[in-house]
Amino acid sequence: MQLTTLTIREAHELLTTKKISSVELTQAMLQRIREIDPKIKSYVTVSEELALEQARKADERIAKGENVTPLTGIPFSMKDCISTRGVRTTCSSKILENYVPQYNATVTNKLAEAGAVLLGKTNMDEFGMGSSCENSAFFNTHNPWDLDRVPGGSSGGSAAAMSAGLATFTIGEDTGGSVRMPAGFCNVTGIKPTYGRVSRYGLIALVSSFDSIGPMSRDAYDCATVLEHIAGHDPHDSTTYNSPVPNYTKHINKPVQGMKLGIPKEYFVAGMEAGVESALQEAIRQFEKLGMEIHEVSLPHTKYGLPVYYLLLFAEASANLARMDGTRFGLSVSENAKDVIDIYLKTRHEGFGDEVKRRIMLGAYALSAGYYDAYYLKAQKVRTLLRRDFESAFSKVDLLLAPTCPTTAFKLGEKTSDPLEMYLSDIYVVATNPAGVPALALPAGFSNNMPVGMQLIGKHLDEQTLFQVAHAYQQVTDWHKQFPNI
Amino acid sequence: MKPTYEPVIGLEIHAELITNSKMFCGCSADYASAPEPNTNICPVCTGLPGAMPVANKKAIELAALVGLALNCSVNKHNTFARKNYYYPDLPKGYQISQYELPICEKGWLDIDSGSSSGAASATYRDPSRVRIRRVHIEEDTAKLFHEKNYALVDFNRAGVPLLEIVSEPDMRSVEAALDYATKVRAILRYLGVNSGNMEKGVLRFEANISVRPFGSDEFRTRTEIKNLNSFRALTRASAYEIERQIKIYESGGTVVQETLGWDDVRGVTTSQRSKEEAHDYRYFPEPDLPPLQLSDSWIAEIKSRLPELPEAKTKRFVEQYELKPQDARLLTSEKALADYFESVVSKSKSSPKTVHSWIAGEFMRYLNDSGKDVDDVTLSPESFAKLIDMVTDKTVSGNNAKVVLAELIESGGDPQEIVKEKGLAQVSDESFIQEVVTKILNDNPAEVEKYLAGKETLLQWFVGQVARATKGKADPNVTKELALKALAERKK
Ligand SMILES: [Zn+2]
């Protein structure tokens, strides 16, 4: 039995029928990480001791039959921007290389309470700034489907770990496609929930008004299982919704017949890789076969998605990263410093990578006196237009279908010299974040032996429909069951 | 002769709000009682990565209460903003404040010592009215302790709710600025939102100052004096800065827009930052906090909590107790004092004016000498009222009543008992007083001689001698009468 490619519910079944223990499952994962991860490099930190301790506790819970949840004893990994008490949380940045949080993120606590087992923290583009994981200050992560290619970003480590069988599920974070784009590159299912559905408390912020924590897993059902456990109102995060979290898995089998699937015409234009386009067309036929109505819709302001997204990102990120100043935690470069300002400068100079510095400077510029109206304010206004695009589309259809990237995974180093080219790989995924709507990425086939991803975009707080449709699709396809050969 | 120059002054008042917890986290806001530095702290108020603010409901209520007391309108939709700058006392690298949409705006406060550029001015306004531009909520910073080669940071104060009350540049003299600041402080104390204790730094001022030719209505280049931590500093710094600017204009120079500090020891303002070096705070809406949406009913509920404020109380005291306005104002300068006065009045048979003279006189003198607050005084209004009534009834003389009052304040007790114990009861019995008068006249033939020779001011001296001989018990009026009579007889 291959323990490392189990779905959550397969593992849960084996655990609760005592066929395996959580310690066994966890050890199998740790063993595979030791064997495979030197090639993939998806983990920044493996928290072996903590994992085994949590696994033992999970086994006790299962033995006593007390408080057993679908996640009890299930090993998972987490993007390294989510705070874990006692386990260093680096955002793949030198400035936080040795930062060990004193507190847990709300998501970390919720998963611990559910009895899930934290294997470790996964690599990412530094502070989430990037689309290939190549902006990690530590090392590149390799796509398990082709080690010469990138896993996507910024949750590239999470996606690669998932795809390589180095975790049963993983927690990613999506600011502008950071869950969906790598999910597509690595043949993984992942969701960016509605903004405010999952608490951000303890998530090291990139863009406070976009950041959405979301699970990545083997299929839509597992995604729904994890989201049920991590979503909900948090008194520590004023931007979370008060509305109760639906029981997604309970209703996941409801028929999708008659549902209206919108195809935004602006997303299917020249520049898309032929194999990606044909995979998407094939998927559309599949949805049709499932009894869904296909409608072409328009999101007229799509072309502004990228500039709006990046402008607001630069602005908010420049403030969010201001606390990394070398005085209280993380890297502190004080040698030969004249004064405290000098410590700030030296620390930030050494601690941040080029892309981070570029974005902080652009953000400070966009917010500065005399430019605020032309950049930040204008972007906020266009953001409203983007949101209205979705609202108007959703007055006609139940959900939308789009690719996650115009291409499959590109080669390591291919786009690193041109930041703009790199930004363009996010073109299909960024607009959802300024709009706040949920979007689920799932495997749609292969192009030249590399996975093709697609996303279903839903109405505010309507993750349920996304899970239903994705689950129905995965009942009749097996793209998501394909594993790379490593 | 009219002065040549007129100052134009605006004030920013920073007032900490008295709440249990800090503005954006659950830590205790009572940093003054913290046993050690960095004990009332958490990930939020130390700006750890990933920590998020949650707005303190109580602080929002108090901010609205202050705004309403200052005749502001409450913005039903108001937002938090990030004010970005780097300093070690600011852990996040930005301060959460309010910028475009503060909680309260467009208020006013009447002051007594306003002066105006005159009715001829196009921008004529009520000379006694200071307009309040805005009242907004923000978080206090940490405290720095500077050592020789380093500084230490105590985050116990970081995140304590702070109110910023910004006036329009409507004050035309240092006195007006002082009056305005004093009145705002009194209101904050009335509302119970701030102790007004300037030594503890819970109230700080910043003054914007420019000067212009008298009669002009232009607004000239202004300077901003930061961190004025006492009324004295406010007064001295403003006066100094006004003079400094006048001298610059008189010597043909121009005033430079800059931020100044106040050197209390040398008594001068010093340049901190020029306009070119001024911070660009890069304000933008705080994405971690949704806008505050306040309903009409919520605002009405807060408004219903407003107590009678100093201005209204003064008016009422003048009408109800027939006090002079300045006397009423003294009593209403502190809510506790006004309450104490009313309490004594309600328990006393004597006139409110009499009660006022006791409170404004002996009682206030005691407070000033001892440095105590009204709240620290244990003397019950009942006892005080009883004592005042004993003076009115002539049971005890005014002078002896002062002795009794001191005893009452220090050690408590019943005024009647103390009078009895100390034998201080006033005696009006003529035969007893007559005996003493005769004795005093007999014992002082030289003074009697002088009096009879025409030095009639000595009468008071004789009365004093009788008072001394009777330990103040002799009714001074009776004494005076009898002494006059006796001296007249000797004249014959
Ligand atoms: Zn705190």
PDB file of C-alpha atoms in Angstrom, chain A residues 83 96 99 102-103 195 200-204 208-209 235-239 315-316 319-320 322-325 328-329 340 344 348 364 367-369 372 376, chain B residues 42-44 46-55 82 84 86-94 100 155 280-290:
ATOM      1  CA  SER A  83       2.816  31.286  11.832  1.00  0.00           C
ATOM      2  CA  LEU A  96      13.030  35.883   8.729  1.00  0.00           C
ATOM      3  CA  TYR A  99      12.336  33.756  13.068  1.00  0.00           C
ATOM      4  CA  GLN A 102       5.727  32.869  19.661  1.00  0.00           C
ATOM      5  CA  TYR A 103       2.155  32.249  18.608  1.00  0.00           C
ATOM      6  CA  TYR A 195     -11.708  36.756   0.989  1.00  0.00           C
ATOM      7  CA  ARG A 200      -5.654  35.630   8.265  1.00  0.00           C
ATOM      8  CA  TYR A 201      -4.547  35.999  11.876  1.00  0.00           C
ATOM      9  CA  GLY A 202      -0.957  34.787  11.989  1.00  0.00           C
ATOM     10  CA  LEU A 203      -0.549  34.812   8.223  1.00  0.00           C
ATOM     11  CA  ILE A 204       2.426  37.046   7.467  1.00  0.00           C
ATOM     12  CA  SER A 208      -3.965  42.360   3.555  1.00  0.00           C
ATOM     13  CA  SER A 209      -6.988  42.976   1.373  1.00  0.00           C
ATOM     14  CA  PRO A 235     -12.431  37.333  16.722  1.00  0.00           C
ATOM     15  CA  HIS A 236      -8.766  38.087  15.948  1.00  0.00           C
ATOM     16  CA  ASP A 237      -9.484  38.933  12.305  1.00  0.00           C
ATOM     17  CA  SER A 238     -12.086  41.661  11.817  1.00  0.00           C
ATOM     18  CA  THR A 239     -12.251  40.954   8.103  1.00  0.00           C
ATOM     19  CA  ALA A 315       1.214  49.689  -1.925  1.00  0.00           C
ATOM     20  CA  GLU A 316       0.002  47.369   0.811  1.00  0.00           C
ATOM     21  CA  ALA A 319       3.535  48.919   4.568  1.00  0.00           C
ATOM     22  CA  ASN A 320       3.147  45.274   5.592  1.00  0.00           C
ATOM     23  CA  ALA A 322       7.806  47.778   7.275  1.00  0.00           C
ATOM     24  CA  ARG A 323       7.854  45.859  10.554  1.00  0.00           C
ATOM     25  CA  MET A 324      10.804  43.789   9.346  1.00  0.00           C
ATOM     26  CA  ASP A 325      13.250  46.313  10.766  1.00  0.00           C
ATOM     27  CA  ARG A 328      12.581  42.924  17.546  1.00  0.00           C
ATOM     28  CA  PHE A 329      12.819  39.670  15.585  1.00  0.00           C
ATOM     29  CA  VAL A 340      18.823  52.987  14.454  1.00  0.00           C
ATOM     30  CA  TYR A 344      16.963  49.465   9.439  1.00  0.00           C
ATOM     31  CA  ARG A 348      16.601  45.480   5.004  1.00  0.00           C
ATOM     32  CA  ALA A 364       6.097  53.586  -1.414  1.00  0.00           C
ATOM     33  CA  LEU A 367       1.426  55.960  -2.030  1.00  0.00           C
ATOM     34  CA  SER A 368       3.513  59.092  -1.816  1.00  0.00           C
ATOM     35  CA  ALA A 369       2.071  62.583  -1.753  1.00  0.00           C
ATOM     36  CA  TYR A 372      -1.670  58.645  -4.372  1.00  0.00           C
ATOM     37  CA  TYR A 376      -3.525  53.888  -5.397  1.00  0.00           C
TER      38      TYR A 376
ATOM     39  CA  CYS B  42       1.233  40.584  22.806  1.00  0.00           C
ATOM     40  CA  PRO B  43       1.931  39.853  19.117  1.00  0.00           C
ATOM     41  CA  VAL B  44      -0.450  42.645  18.068  1.00  0.00           C
ATOM     42  CA  THR B  46       4.572  44.535  19.412  1.00  0.00           C
ATOM     43  CA  GLY B  47       3.939  44.250  15.671  1.00  0.00           C
ATOM     44  CA  LEU B  48       4.915  40.610  15.250  1.00  0.00           C
ATOM     45  CA  PRO B  49       4.475  39.276  11.711  1.00  0.00           C
ATOM     46  CA  GLY B  50       0.932  38.123  11.016  1.00  0.00           C
ATOM     47  CA  ALA B  51      -0.691  39.767  14.030  1.00  0.00           C
ATOM     48  CA  MET B  52      -3.877  41.687  13.274  1.00  0.00           C
ATOM     49  CA  PRO B  53      -5.657  44.571  14.981  1.00  0.00           C
ATOM     50  CA  VAL B  54      -9.197  44.385  16.335  1.00  0.00           C
ATOM     51  CA  ALA B  55     -10.756  47.738  17.212  1.00  0.00           C
ATOM     52  CA  ARG B  82      -2.130  53.532   8.112  1.00  0.00           C
ATOM     53  CA  ASN B  84       3.631  55.113   7.584  1.00  0.00           C
ATOM     54  CA  TYR B  86       9.900  54.413  10.749  1.00  0.00           C
ATOM     55  CA  TYR B  87      10.768  54.853  14.400  1.00  0.00           C
ATOM     56  CA  PRO B  88      11.694  52.310  17.059  1.00  0.00           C
ATOM     57  CA  ASP B  89       8.676  53.268  19.181  1.00  0.00           C
ATOM     58  CA  LEU B  90       6.382  52.278  16.316  1.00  0.00           C
ATOM     59  CA  PRO B  91       6.603  48.489  16.001  1.00  0.00           C
ATOM     60  CA  LYS B  92       4.648  47.973  12.776  1.00  0.00           C
ATOM     61  CA  GLY B  93       6.374  50.734  10.833  1.00  0.00           C
ATOM     62  CA  TYR B  94       2.992  52.402  10.638  1.00  0.00           C
ATOM     63  CA  GLU B 100      -9.812  60.814   5.368  1.00  0.00           C
ATOM     64  CA  PHE B 155       5.908  48.401  24.599  1.00  0.00           C
ATOM     65  CA  ASP B 280       5.398  61.844   3.753  1.00  0.00           C
ATOM     66  CA  TYR B 281       3.192  59.547   5.782  1.00  0.00           C
ATOM     67  CA  ARG B 282       1.812  57.736   2.723  1.00  0.00           C
ATOM     68  CA  TYR B 283      -1.594  57.322   4.341  1.00  0.00           C
ATOM     69  CA  PHE B 284      -3.883  54.672   2.943  1.00  0.00           C
ATOM     70  CA  PRO B 285      -6.959  52.886   4.307  1.00  0.00           C
ATOM     71  CA  GLU B 286      -6.144  50.177   6.873  1.00  0.00           C
ATOM     72  CA  PRO B 287      -7.065  46.929   5.093  1.00  0.00           C
ATOM     73  CA  ASP B 288      -7.078  44.899   8.308  1.00  0.00           C
ATOM     74  CA  LEU B 289     -10.001  46.841   9.768  1.00  0.00           C
ATOM     75  CA  PRO B 290     -13.352  47.202   8.049  1.00  0.00           C
TER      76      PRO B 290
END
